[in-house]
Amino acid sequence: MAPTLSICLTDYFHHLLILIISTLFLLFLVKSFRNFKSKSKYPPTPPPFPIIGHIHLLKSGLPTSFQSLARIYGPIMQIRVGAANFVVASDAKSAQQILRTFDADFASKFQPGPTNYHIYEDSSFVNAPYGAYWRFMKKLCMTKLFTGSQLDRFNGIREQETSKLLKSLLNKSKAGEPCDLAAEVTELTNNMIYRMAMGRRCSNYPNQAAKIRRFITDSMKYAAKFHFGEVFGPLKKFDLFGNGKRLKLTLKGYDQMIEQIMKDYQDNDLETSENDDEKDVMDILLESYKDTNAEVKLTRDQIKNFFMELFMAGVDTTAAAIRWAIAELINHPNIFKILREELDSVVGNNRLIKESDVPKLPYLQAVVKETLRLHPPGPLLRRVPNKDSKINGFDLKKGTRVFINVYMIMRDPNCYKEPEKFMPERFLGNSTEMKGQDFHYLPFGSGRRACPGASHAMFVMHATIGALTQCFNWKVKEPEKVDTEAAGTGYSGAFAVPLLCYPNTRFYPFQE
């Protein structure tokens, strides 16, 4: 009896397996027939593994992995990361079509990961779909928050925080101590953003900038953790490793802190000057929040999330660019020497560089441009079409998640001689703009979604890199060069190990 039952079960599972395989094969044929019938031409794709897709091919950072695959499969290709499908565009022609020709069709971004544990899930400005709220916030940024006059007004804050950084480094130089340059410049940019954002009342909250920084850092860490649901779609609602819960707790702590600051502003709003020159970002946003005639009624969550995105976008990216520039200058002493000679010639050696000096310092500008070319703050731009589209001869369905690999575009050997080399000279006498009009050069994106804070970032980078070159000779321990190959190529461009440098004072810019 038992052997007979075993044989029956074996036959059952054998026929079931045949049925499953036949069904899958039939579905494949139907899909192939539909694609053939529709005459659609979809981007090529590497052979995927079942379930995981192409995860096994993404062995380094996404930008460099996409670069390696694009050399095989072309400038437009499909990539599947578990349950998530993407199209990757890796050449200037495709970028121009997405960011200019069909900019209106690609004006929205896709969410970079699961959002069900983010307490501000529907309040993002950076990731908001193209619509009334996004247009209102972009207009607010360009007409009130990041205008030329507003940035000029914040010049004093930038100078004061740069002086604090230099004094800290001068003390380390005097003591013969190394500095963690990444930590130093991150504190610089964090303090600048904090004072610009809510500086009118920052004296009421000692160490508040550092506390906000910790909340932002922790939330980014938990959000960036590998989420199982991105590979196995049906498991997306389960927080298998507890990172979703940690993210939510961190965001609640941040929420309580910002809520208290907002209440303090509102309780003392009679003290707010009517003069726009005395208002910080919090003042401007709360004015819009209270404005009953505003085009869009802001919520408190939208304001809180805006500040979170302001810190995320304005702190790490600018700090990363500065430390990349110093690392490249350490590795290229001849370039460091040329830059210093220009600074000595134009600025002199009896005062510190000012932002007003920058237009007269073409080599400094070239150093910054070359740093951003090799180490873009956002190596992958995200877009999603609002209708079926055709890019570079390939069909993209509505809702397709698209990456534009800026990292690869700005290392294209067809556009740049010896693209892997740090050569600022390539930008001398070159009219390449920072604002995305040249689609071979996109450090801040382009089109409607171009970075609204690019001008502030450029002010900070030029002045800080110039000051660090003026004031110090830089050394690192053995080996004598910074290992840039070991550095990451993710969104923050973080080094694999801390960038420990020895600042040796060459010029003391402060009166005793």
Short mmCIF file of C-alpha atoms in Angstrom, two decimals:
data_model
loop_
_atom_site.label_atom_id
_atom_site.label_comp_id
_atom_site.label_asym_id
_atom_site.label_seq_id
_atom_site.Cartn_x
_atom_site.Cartn_y
_atom_site.Cartn_z
CA MET A 1 0.00 0.00 0.00
CA ALA A 2 2.78 2.44 0.96
CA PRO A 3 4.78 1.90 -2.27
CA THR A 4 1.63 2.45 -4.35
CA LEU A 5 0.91 5.72 -2.50
CA SER A 6 4.49 6.83 -3.04
CA ILE A 7 4.25 6.11 -6.78
CA CYS A 8 0.97 8.05 -6.99
CA LEU A 9 2.47 11.05 -5.20
CA THR A 10 5.51 10.93 -7.44
CA ASP A 11 3.32 10.89 -10.54
CA TYR A 12 1.23 13.73 -9.11
CA PHE A 13 4.21 16.00 -8.49
CA HIS A 14 5.71 15.02 -11.84
CA HIS A 15 2.56 16.07 -13.69
CA LEU A 16 2.27 19.21 -11.55
CA LEU A 17 5.83 20.22 -12.46
CA ILE A 18 5.10 19.66 -16.15
CA LEU A 19 1.95 21.77 -15.83
CA ILE A 20 3.82 24.64 -14.12
CA ILE A 21 6.63 24.62 -16.71
CA SER A 22 4.13 24.45 -19.56
CA THR A 23 2.13 27.35 -18.11
CA LEU A 24 5.24 29.50 -17.69
CA PHE A 25 6.38 28.68 -21.22
CA LEU A 26 2.92 29.54 -22.58
CA LEU A 27 2.96 32.88 -20.74
CA PHE A 28 6.41 33.58 -22.16
CA LEU A 29 5.15 32.85 -25.69
CA VAL A 30 2.09 35.08 -25.20
CA LYS A 31 4.25 37.93 -23.91
CA SER A 32 6.73 37.52 -26.76
CA PHE A 33 3.87 37.47 -29.29
CA ARG A 34 2.38 40.64 -27.82
CA ASN A 35 5.75 42.39 -27.96
CA PHE A 36 6.23 41.26 -31.57
CA LYS A 37 2.71 42.30 -32.52
CA SER A 38 3.09 45.72 -30.92
CA LYS A 39 6.37 46.24 -32.81
CA SER A 40 7.77 47.84 -29.66
CA LYS A 41 11.52 48.02 -29.27
CA TYR A 42 12.52 47.78 -25.65
CA PRO A 43 16.07 48.35 -24.33
CA PRO A 44 18.39 45.34 -24.22
CA THR A 45 18.97 43.56 -20.93
CA PRO A 46 21.63 41.20 -19.54
CA PRO A 47 20.45 37.60 -18.94
CA PRO A 48 18.77 37.69 -15.49
CA PHE A 49 18.80 35.09 -12.75
CA PRO A 50 15.42 33.89 -11.44
CA ILE A 51 14.10 35.94 -8.53
CA ILE A 52 17.22 38.12 -7.98
CA GLY A 53 17.40 39.47 -11.53
CA HIS A 54 20.75 41.23 -12.04
CA ILE A 55 21.82 41.68 -8.43
CA HIS A 56 24.79 39.37 -9.04
CA LEU A 57 26.08 41.85 -11.65
CA LEU A 58 25.99 44.85 -9.29
CA LYS A 59 29.23 44.05 -7.53
CA SER A 60 30.40 47.61 -6.79
CA GLY A 61 28.51 50.88 -6.46
CA LEU A 62 25.55 51.27 -8.80
CA PRO A 63 27.13 53.97 -11.01
CA THR A 64 30.27 51.92 -11.71
CA SER A 65 28.30 48.67 -12.13
CA PHE A 66 25.93 50.36 -14.59
CA GLN A 67 28.97 51.78 -16.40
CA SER A 68 30.49 48.31 -16.87
CA LEU A 69 27.19 46.86 -18.13
CA ALA A 70 26.52 49.80 -20.48
CA ARG A 71 29.84 49.14 -22.23
CA ILE A 72 28.41 45.72 -23.16
CA TYR A 73 24.69 46.36 -23.64
CA GLY A 74 24.70 49.97 -24.85
CA PRO A 75 23.68 53.42 -23.61
CA ILE A 76 20.07 52.35 -22.91
CA MET A 77 19.49 49.07 -21.08
CA GLN A 78 17.07 47.38 -18.72
CA ILE A 79 18.14 46.20 -15.28
CA ARG A 80 16.10 44.12 -12.84
CA VAL A 81 16.96 44.24 -9.16
CA GLY A 82 14.81 41.49 -7.72
CA ALA A 83 11.22 42.66 -8.12
CA ALA A 84 12.23 46.18 -9.21
CA ASN A 85 12.76 46.99 -12.90
CA PHE A 86 14.79 49.98 -14.14
CA VAL A 87 16.02 51.50 -17.37
CA VAL A 88 19.51 53.02 -17.26
CA ALA A 89 20.50 55.82 -19.67
CA SER A 90 24.26 56.31 -19.91
CA ASP A 91 25.02 58.78 -22.71
CA ALA A 92 24.57 62.51 -23.31
CA LYS A 93 22.14 62.00 -26.21
CA SER A 94 19.70 60.03 -24.04
CA ALA A 95 20.15 62.48 -21.16
CA GLN A 96 19.34 65.42 -23.42
CA GLN A 97 16.16 63.75 -24.67
CA ILE A 98 14.99 62.98 -21.12
CA LEU A 99 16.04 66.26 -19.49
CA ARG A 100 15.30 68.73 -22.29
CA THR A 101 13.43 67.37 -25.32
CA PHE A 102 10.86 65.43 -23.27
CA ASP A 103 11.44 67.20 -19.95
CA ALA A 104 7.71 67.69 -19.37
CA ASP A 105 7.08 63.97 -19.82
CA PHE A 106 9.91 63.05 -17.40
CA ALA A 107 9.28 65.79 -14.83
CA SER A 108 8.58 63.36 -11.97
CA LYS A 109 10.95 61.20 -9.94
CA PHE A 110 10.41 57.69 -8.67
CA GLN A 111 10.81 56.93 -4.97
CA PRO A 112 14.26 55.41 -4.36
CA GLY A 113 12.99 52.75 -1.95
CA PRO A 114 10.13 51.66 0.30
CA THR A 115 8.32 54.57 1.96
CA ASN A 116 5.87 52.77 4.23
CA TYR A 117 8.06 53.45 7.29
CA HIS A 118 8.67 57.13 6.51
CA ILE A 119 6.42 59.31 8.69
CA TYR A 120 6.48 62.06 6.03
CA GLU A 121 5.60 59.65 3.24
CA ASP A 122 3.47 62.05 1.18
CA SER A 123 5.21 65.30 2.16
CA SER A 124 8.43 65.19 0.13
CA PHE A 125 9.41 68.07 -2.13
CA VAL A 126 12.42 66.32 -3.68
CA ASN A 127 10.41 63.20 -4.62
CA ALA A 128 7.01 64.82 -5.11
CA PRO A 129 5.32 64.05 -8.44
CA TYR A 130 5.25 66.93 -10.88
CA GLY A 131 2.13 68.82 -9.88
CA ALA A 132 0.76 71.82 -7.98
CA TYR A 133 2.68 71.20 -4.74
CA TRP A 134 6.04 70.61 -6.45
CA ARG A 135 5.60 73.67 -8.70
CA PHE A 136 4.68 75.82 -5.70
CA MET A 137 7.75 74.73 -3.71
CA LYS A 138 10.09 75.14 -6.71
CA LYS A 139 8.74 78.66 -7.21
CA LEU A 140 9.26 79.39 -3.51
CA CYS A 141 12.85 78.15 -3.74
CA MET A 142 13.67 80.24 -6.80
CA THR A 143 11.88 83.46 -5.77
CA LYS A 144 12.46 83.58 -2.00
CA LEU A 145 14.71 80.89 -0.56
CA PHE A 146 17.67 80.67 -2.98
CA THR A 147 17.61 84.02 -4.79
CA GLY A 148 20.81 85.90 -5.50
CA SER A 149 20.04 88.53 -2.85
CA GLN A 150 19.23 85.84 -0.26
CA LEU A 151 22.48 84.00 -0.98
CA ASP A 152 24.39 87.29 -0.77
CA ARG A 153 22.80 87.94 2.62
CA PHE A 154 24.05 84.57 3.86
CA ASN A 155 27.62 85.44 2.85
CA GLY A 156 28.40 86.49 6.44
CA ILE A 157 27.29 83.08 7.75
CA ARG A 158 29.49 81.28 5.21
CA GLU A 159 32.51 83.42 6.12
CA GLN A 160 32.02 82.92 9.88
CA GLU A 161 31.69 79.15 9.59
CA THR A 162 34.72 78.94 7.28
CA SER A 163 36.72 80.87 9.88
CA LYS A 164 35.65 78.39 12.56
CA LEU A 165 36.85 75.51 10.38
CA LEU A 166 40.21 77.19 9.75
CA LYS A 167 40.75 77.92 13.44
CA SER A 168 40.05 74.27 14.29
CA LEU A 169 42.57 73.13 11.67
CA LEU A 170 45.13 75.71 12.80
CA ASN A 171 44.92 74.32 16.34
CA LYS A 172 45.44 70.78 15.04
CA SER A 173 48.39 71.97 12.99
CA LYS A 174 49.94 73.62 16.04
CA ALA A 175 49.51 70.40 18.04
CA GLY A 176 50.79 68.23 15.18
CA GLU A 177 47.52 66.28 15.15
CA PRO A 178 45.78 64.75 12.13
CA CYS A 179 42.27 65.80 11.22
CA ASP A 180 39.40 63.77 9.85
CA LEU A 181 38.75 66.09 6.93
CA ALA A 182 35.39 64.51 6.12
CA ALA A 183 34.12 65.19 9.66
CA GLU A 184 35.53 68.73 9.67
CA VAL A 185 33.94 69.86 6.39
CA THR A 186 30.67 68.06 7.19
CA GLU A 187 30.43 70.08 10.41
CA LEU A 188 31.14 73.20 8.34
CA THR A 189 28.35 72.60 5.82
CA ASN A 190 25.93 71.37 8.49
CA ASN A 191 26.39 74.54 10.56
CA MET A 192 25.95 76.71 7.47
CA ILE A 193 22.68 75.05 6.49
CA TYR A 194 21.39 75.16 10.07
CA ARG A 195 22.07 78.87 10.46
CA MET A 196 20.56 79.67 7.06
CA ALA A 197 17.51 77.52 7.82
CA MET A 198 16.70 78.56 11.35
CA GLY A 199 19.55 80.83 12.40
CA ARG A 200 17.36 83.62 13.76
CA ARG A 201 16.72 81.54 16.86
CA CYS A 202 19.68 79.18 16.81
CA SER A 203 21.07 80.71 20.01
CA ASN A 204 18.01 79.35 21.82
CA TYR A 205 19.10 75.79 21.04
CA PRO A 206 22.71 75.00 21.98
CA ASN A 207 24.18 72.05 20.02
CA GLN A 208 20.95 71.83 18.01
CA ALA A 209 22.80 71.66 14.68
CA ALA A 210 24.73 68.60 15.87
CA LYS A 211 21.53 66.96 17.16
CA ILE A 212 19.75 67.47 13.85
CA ARG A 213 22.80 66.08 12.10
CA ARG A 214 22.63 62.88 14.15
CA PHE A 215 18.95 62.42 13.37
CA ILE A 216 19.57 62.96 9.64
CA THR A 217 22.58 60.61 9.61
CA ASP A 218 20.70 57.84 11.44
CA SER A 219 17.61 58.15 9.25
CA MET A 220 19.74 57.96 6.09
CA LYS A 221 21.55 54.93 7.48
CA TYR A 222 18.36 53.00 8.22
CA ALA A 223 16.69 54.06 4.96
CA ALA A 224 19.72 52.90 2.98
CA LYS A 225 19.78 49.44 4.57
CA PHE A 226 19.00 46.70 2.11
CA HIS A 227 15.26 46.15 2.12
CA PHE A 228 14.19 42.58 1.42
CA GLY A 229 11.00 43.71 -0.23
CA GLU A 230 12.92 45.34 -3.08
CA VAL A 231 14.06 41.85 -4.11
CA PHE A 232 11.01 39.87 -3.10
CA GLY A 233 8.08 42.17 -3.82
CA PRO A 234 5.44 40.25 -1.80
CA LEU A 235 7.56 40.69 1.35
CA LYS A 236 7.67 44.48 0.99
CA LYS A 237 5.18 45.05 3.81
CA PHE A 238 7.26 43.04 6.29
CA ASP A 239 10.05 44.74 8.24
CA LEU A 240 12.20 41.62 8.36
CA PHE A 241 15.34 43.23 9.79
CA GLY A 242 13.77 45.92 11.94
CA ASN A 243 15.26 48.86 9.98
CA GLY A 244 11.82 50.22 9.20
CA LYS A 245 11.00 50.44 12.90
CA ARG A 246 14.37 52.09 13.64
CA LEU A 247 13.77 54.61 10.85
CA LYS A 248 10.34 55.50 12.19
CA LEU A 249 11.66 55.98 15.75
CA THR A 250 14.49 58.19 14.50
CA LEU A 251 12.11 60.31 12.44
CA LYS A 252 9.79 60.73 15.41
CA GLY A 253 12.68 62.14 17.44
CA TYR A 254 13.51 64.54 14.61
CA ASP A 255 9.82 65.48 14.31
CA GLN A 256 9.56 66.41 17.98
CA MET A 257 12.66 68.61 17.77
CA ILE A 258 11.55 70.53 14.66
CA GLU A 259 8.00 70.87 16.00
CA GLN A 260 9.37 72.60 19.10
CA ILE A 261 11.45 74.98 16.98
CA MET A 262 8.41 75.80 14.82
CA LYS A 263 6.30 76.52 17.91
CA ASP A 264 9.01 78.78 19.28
CA TYR A 265 9.05 80.74 16.02
CA GLN A 266 5.27 81.05 16.06
CA ASP A 267 5.11 82.04 19.74
CA ASN A 268 7.52 84.87 19.03
CA ASP A 269 6.35 85.85 15.57
CA LEU A 270 5.72 89.45 16.70
CA GLU A 271 9.48 89.84 16.93
CA THR A 272 9.91 88.89 13.28
CA SER A 273 10.96 91.83 11.16
CA GLU A 274 8.94 92.76 8.08
CA ASN A 275 12.28 93.20 6.32
CA ASP A 276 12.96 90.12 4.15
CA ASP A 277 16.70 90.64 4.67
CA GLU A 278 16.31 89.58 8.30
CA LYS A 279 14.31 86.42 7.65
CA ASP A 280 15.65 82.89 7.55
CA VAL A 281 14.17 79.90 5.73
CA MET A 282 11.92 78.96 8.66
CA ASP A 283 10.43 82.47 8.69
CA ILE A 284 9.63 82.29 4.98
CA LEU A 285 8.06 78.82 5.17
CA LEU A 286 5.94 79.67 8.21
CA GLU A 287 4.73 82.82 6.46
CA SER A 288 3.58 80.65 3.57
CA TYR A 289 2.03 78.19 6.05
CA LYS A 290 -0.08 81.00 7.55
CA ASP A 291 -0.95 82.62 4.22
CA THR A 292 -4.62 81.88 3.54
CA ASN A 293 -4.24 83.13 -0.03
CA ALA A 294 -1.28 80.92 -0.91
CA GLU A 295 -1.52 78.89 -4.13
CA VAL A 296 -0.91 75.74 -2.09
CA LYS A 297 -1.57 75.36 1.63
CA LEU A 298 1.59 73.99 3.23
CA THR A 299 1.27 71.46 6.03
CA ARG A 300 3.54 71.19 9.06
CA ASP A 301 4.77 67.81 7.84
CA GLN A 302 5.74 69.32 4.49
CA ILE A 303 7.80 72.01 6.24
CA LYS A 304 9.51 69.44 8.48
CA ASN A 305 10.28 67.19 5.56
CA PHE A 306 11.59 70.14 3.55
CA PHE A 307 14.15 70.86 6.26
CA MET A 308 15.15 67.20 6.37
CA GLU A 309 15.73 67.20 2.61
CA LEU A 310 17.55 70.53 2.83
CA PHE A 311 20.01 69.04 5.32
CA MET A 312 20.38 65.83 3.31
CA ALA A 313 21.00 67.63 0.03
CA GLY A 314 22.96 70.59 1.32
CA VAL A 315 25.32 69.01 3.83
CA ASP A 316 26.78 65.70 2.62
CA THR A 317 26.99 66.52 -1.08
CA THR A 318 28.88 69.80 -0.62
CA ALA A 319 31.13 68.32 2.06
CA ALA A 320 31.89 65.34 -0.20
CA ALA A 321 32.89 67.62 -3.08
CA ILE A 322 35.27 69.61 -0.84
CA ARG A 323 37.02 66.53 0.54
CA TRP A 324 37.25 65.03 -2.95
CA ALA A 325 38.91 68.22 -4.18
CA ILE A 326 41.48 68.21 -1.35
CA ALA A 327 42.15 64.48 -1.90
CA GLU A 328 42.80 65.10 -5.61
CA LEU A 329 45.05 68.10 -4.82
CA ILE A 330 47.07 65.99 -2.36
CA ASN A 331 47.46 63.33 -5.05
CA HIS A 332 48.47 65.93 -7.67
CA PRO A 333 51.00 68.30 -6.04
CA ASN A 334 51.72 70.01 -9.38
CA ILE A 335 48.05 71.05 -9.64
CA PHE A 336 48.08 72.12 -5.99
CA LYS A 337 51.11 74.32 -6.75
CA ILE A 338 49.45 75.98 -9.76
CA LEU A 339 46.29 76.68 -7.74
CA ARG A 340 48.26 78.20 -4.87
CA GLU A 341 50.27 80.39 -7.23
CA GLU A 342 47.02 81.73 -8.70
CA LEU A 343 45.65 82.47 -5.22
CA ASP A 344 48.87 84.25 -4.19
CA SER A 345 48.85 86.28 -7.40
CA VAL A 346 45.23 87.41 -7.24
CA VAL A 347 44.40 87.40 -3.51
CA GLY A 348 47.87 87.85 -2.04
CA ASN A 349 49.17 86.30 1.15
CA ASN A 350 48.01 88.86 3.66
CA ARG A 351 44.27 88.12 3.60
CA LEU A 352 41.85 85.23 3.15
CA ILE A 353 40.07 84.53 -0.13
CA LYS A 354 36.61 86.09 -0.46
CA GLU A 355 33.70 84.96 -2.60
CA SER A 356 34.08 88.15 -4.64
CA ASP A 357 37.57 86.97 -5.68
CA VAL A 358 36.30 83.81 -7.40
CA PRO A 359 35.50 85.35 -10.85
CA LYS A 360 39.18 86.36 -11.06
CA LEU A 361 40.41 82.83 -10.23
CA PRO A 362 39.86 80.69 -13.37
CA TYR A 363 42.10 77.86 -12.23
CA LEU A 364 40.19 77.51 -8.94
CA GLN A 365 36.97 77.38 -10.95
CA ALA A 366 38.51 74.69 -13.17
CA VAL A 367 39.56 72.64 -10.12
CA VAL A 368 35.99 72.74 -8.81
CA LYS A 369 34.52 71.82 -12.19
CA GLU A 370 36.92 68.91 -12.61
CA THR A 371 36.21 67.67 -9.09
CA LEU A 372 32.47 67.65 -9.82
CA ARG A 373 33.06 65.91 -13.16
CA LEU A 374 34.96 63.01 -11.63
CA HIS A 375 33.00 62.90 -8.37
CA PRO A 376 29.45 64.17 -9.00
CA PRO A 377 27.36 64.73 -5.84
CA GLY A 378 24.43 62.92 -7.48
CA PRO A 379 25.87 60.28 -9.83
CA LEU A 380 22.42 58.88 -10.69
CA LEU A 381 19.44 61.05 -11.61
CA ARG A 382 15.99 59.53 -11.15
CA ARG A 383 13.06 60.11 -13.51
CA VAL A 384 9.77 58.43 -14.40
CA PRO A 385 7.71 59.16 -17.57
CA ASN A 386 4.06 60.13 -17.23
CA LYS A 387 3.21 58.48 -20.56
CA ASP A 388 4.64 55.95 -23.01
CA SER A 389 7.82 57.44 -24.48
CA LYS A 390 10.62 56.73 -26.93
CA ILE A 391 14.21 57.55 -25.93
CA ASN A 392 17.16 57.05 -28.27
CA GLY A 393 15.07 54.70 -30.43
CA PHE A 394 13.81 52.54 -27.54
CA ASP A 395 10.29 52.34 -26.13
CA LEU A 396 9.67 53.14 -22.46
CA LYS A 397 6.31 52.43 -20.90
CA LYS A 398 4.53 54.93 -18.69
CA GLY A 399 5.81 54.59 -15.10
CA THR A 400 9.18 53.06 -16.06
CA ARG A 401 11.80 53.88 -13.43
CA VAL A 402 14.72 55.54 -15.21
CA PHE A 403 18.26 56.16 -13.96
CA ILE A 404 20.49 58.64 -15.82
CA ASN A 405 24.07 57.60 -15.12
CA VAL A 406 25.72 61.02 -14.80
CA TYR A 407 28.85 59.32 -13.46
CA MET A 408 29.41 57.53 -16.78
CA ILE A 409 28.34 60.46 -18.97
CA MET A 410 30.98 62.72 -17.41
CA ARG A 411 33.67 60.06 -17.99
CA ASP A 412 32.85 59.50 -21.65
CA PRO A 413 36.12 59.19 -23.66
CA ASN A 414 34.30 60.58 -26.70
CA CYS A 415 33.84 63.86 -24.83
CA TYR A 416 36.85 64.03 -22.51
CA LYS A 417 40.49 63.29 -23.23
CA GLU A 418 41.81 60.79 -20.67
CA PRO A 419 38.50 60.95 -18.75
CA GLU A 420 39.75 59.05 -15.68
CA LYS A 421 42.48 61.62 -15.00
CA PHE A 422 42.15 64.71 -12.79
CA MET A 423 42.96 67.49 -15.27
CA PRO A 424 41.49 70.92 -14.38
CA GLU A 425 43.18 72.39 -17.47
CA ARG A 426 40.47 70.83 -19.63
CA PHE A 427 38.07 73.52 -18.35
CA LEU A 428 40.31 76.56 -18.88
CA GLY A 429 38.77 78.73 -21.57
CA ASN A 430 35.86 76.30 -21.75
CA SER A 431 32.33 77.68 -21.57
CA THR A 432 30.88 74.53 -19.94
CA GLU A 433 28.18 75.66 -17.54
CA MET A 434 27.21 74.17 -14.20
CA LYS A 435 23.48 74.36 -14.86
CA GLY A 436 23.01 71.39 -17.15
CA GLN A 437 22.91 73.14 -20.54
CA ASP A 438 25.81 70.99 -21.75
CA PHE A 439 24.58 67.40 -21.46
CA HIS A 440 28.09 66.01 -21.24
CA TYR A 441 28.40 67.83 -17.90
CA LEU A 442 25.58 67.42 -15.37
CA PRO A 443 26.90 67.74 -11.78
CA PHE A 444 23.63 69.30 -10.60
CA GLY A 445 21.20 67.70 -13.03
CA SER A 446 19.19 69.66 -15.58
CA GLY A 447 15.67 70.64 -16.55
CA ARG A 448 12.82 71.22 -14.16
CA ARG A 449 14.38 68.99 -11.52
CA ALA A 450 17.83 70.61 -11.54
CA CYS A 451 19.22 71.23 -8.05
CA PRO A 452 17.86 74.58 -6.75
CA GLY A 453 20.73 74.89 -4.24
CA ALA A 454 23.56 74.64 -6.79
CA SER A 455 24.57 78.31 -6.46
CA HIS A 456 24.96 78.03 -2.68
CA ALA A 457 27.03 74.87 -3.07
CA MET A 458 29.34 76.60 -5.56
CA PHE A 459 29.88 79.55 -3.20
CA VAL A 460 30.88 77.19 -0.40
CA MET A 461 33.11 74.96 -2.54
CA HIS A 462 35.13 77.77 -4.13
CA ALA A 463 35.71 79.70 -0.91
CA THR A 464 36.50 76.64 1.23
CA ILE A 465 38.82 74.90 -1.25
CA GLY A 466 40.57 78.22 -1.85
CA ALA A 467 41.05 78.85 1.88
CA LEU A 468 42.31 75.31 2.58
CA THR A 469 44.84 75.72 -0.24
CA GLN A 470 45.93 79.17 0.95
CA CYS A 471 46.40 78.29 4.59
CA PHE A 472 47.84 74.77 4.67
CA ASN A 473 50.20 72.27 3.18
CA TRP A 474 48.55 68.85 3.36
CA LYS A 475 50.11 65.50 4.16
CA VAL A 476 48.74 62.02 4.62
CA LYS A 477 50.36 58.97 6.23
CA GLU A 478 51.93 56.23 4.15
CA PRO A 479 51.18 55.77 1.35
CA GLU A 480 51.65 59.42 0.45
CA LYS A 481 48.56 59.47 -1.76
CA VAL A 482 44.88 59.19 -0.91
CA ASP A 483 43.46 55.85 -2.06
CA THR A 484 40.62 57.20 -4.19
CA GLU A 485 40.07 53.77 -5.77
CA ALA A 486 38.88 52.46 -2.40
CA ALA A 487 36.34 55.25 -2.12
CA GLY A 488 32.65 54.66 -2.72
CA THR A 489 30.76 55.99 -5.72
CA GLY A 490 27.37 56.21 -4.07
CA TYR A 491 25.26 59.31 -3.53
CA SER A 492 27.52 60.78 -0.83
CA GLY A 493 30.80 59.73 -2.45
CA ALA A 494 32.07 58.51 0.91
CA PHE A 495 35.62 57.27 1.36
CA ALA A 496 36.07 53.66 2.38
CA VAL A 497 38.29 54.83 5.28
CA PRO A 498 38.42 58.25 7.01
CA LEU A 499 40.49 60.85 5.15
CA LEU A 500 43.05 61.58 7.87
CA CYS A 501 45.27 64.50 6.88
CA TYR A 502 47.97 66.52 8.59
CA PRO A 503 47.46 70.26 8.03
CA ASN A 504 50.75 72.13 8.13
CA THR A 505 50.13 75.87 8.57
CA ARG A 506 51.49 77.94 5.74
CA PHE A 507 49.49 81.16 6.22
CA TYR A 508 47.77 82.40 9.39
CA PRO A 509 44.77 84.51 8.27
CA PHE A 510 43.66 85.88 11.67
CA GLN A 511 45.02 88.72 13.73
CA GLU A 512 46.39 87.74 17.12
#
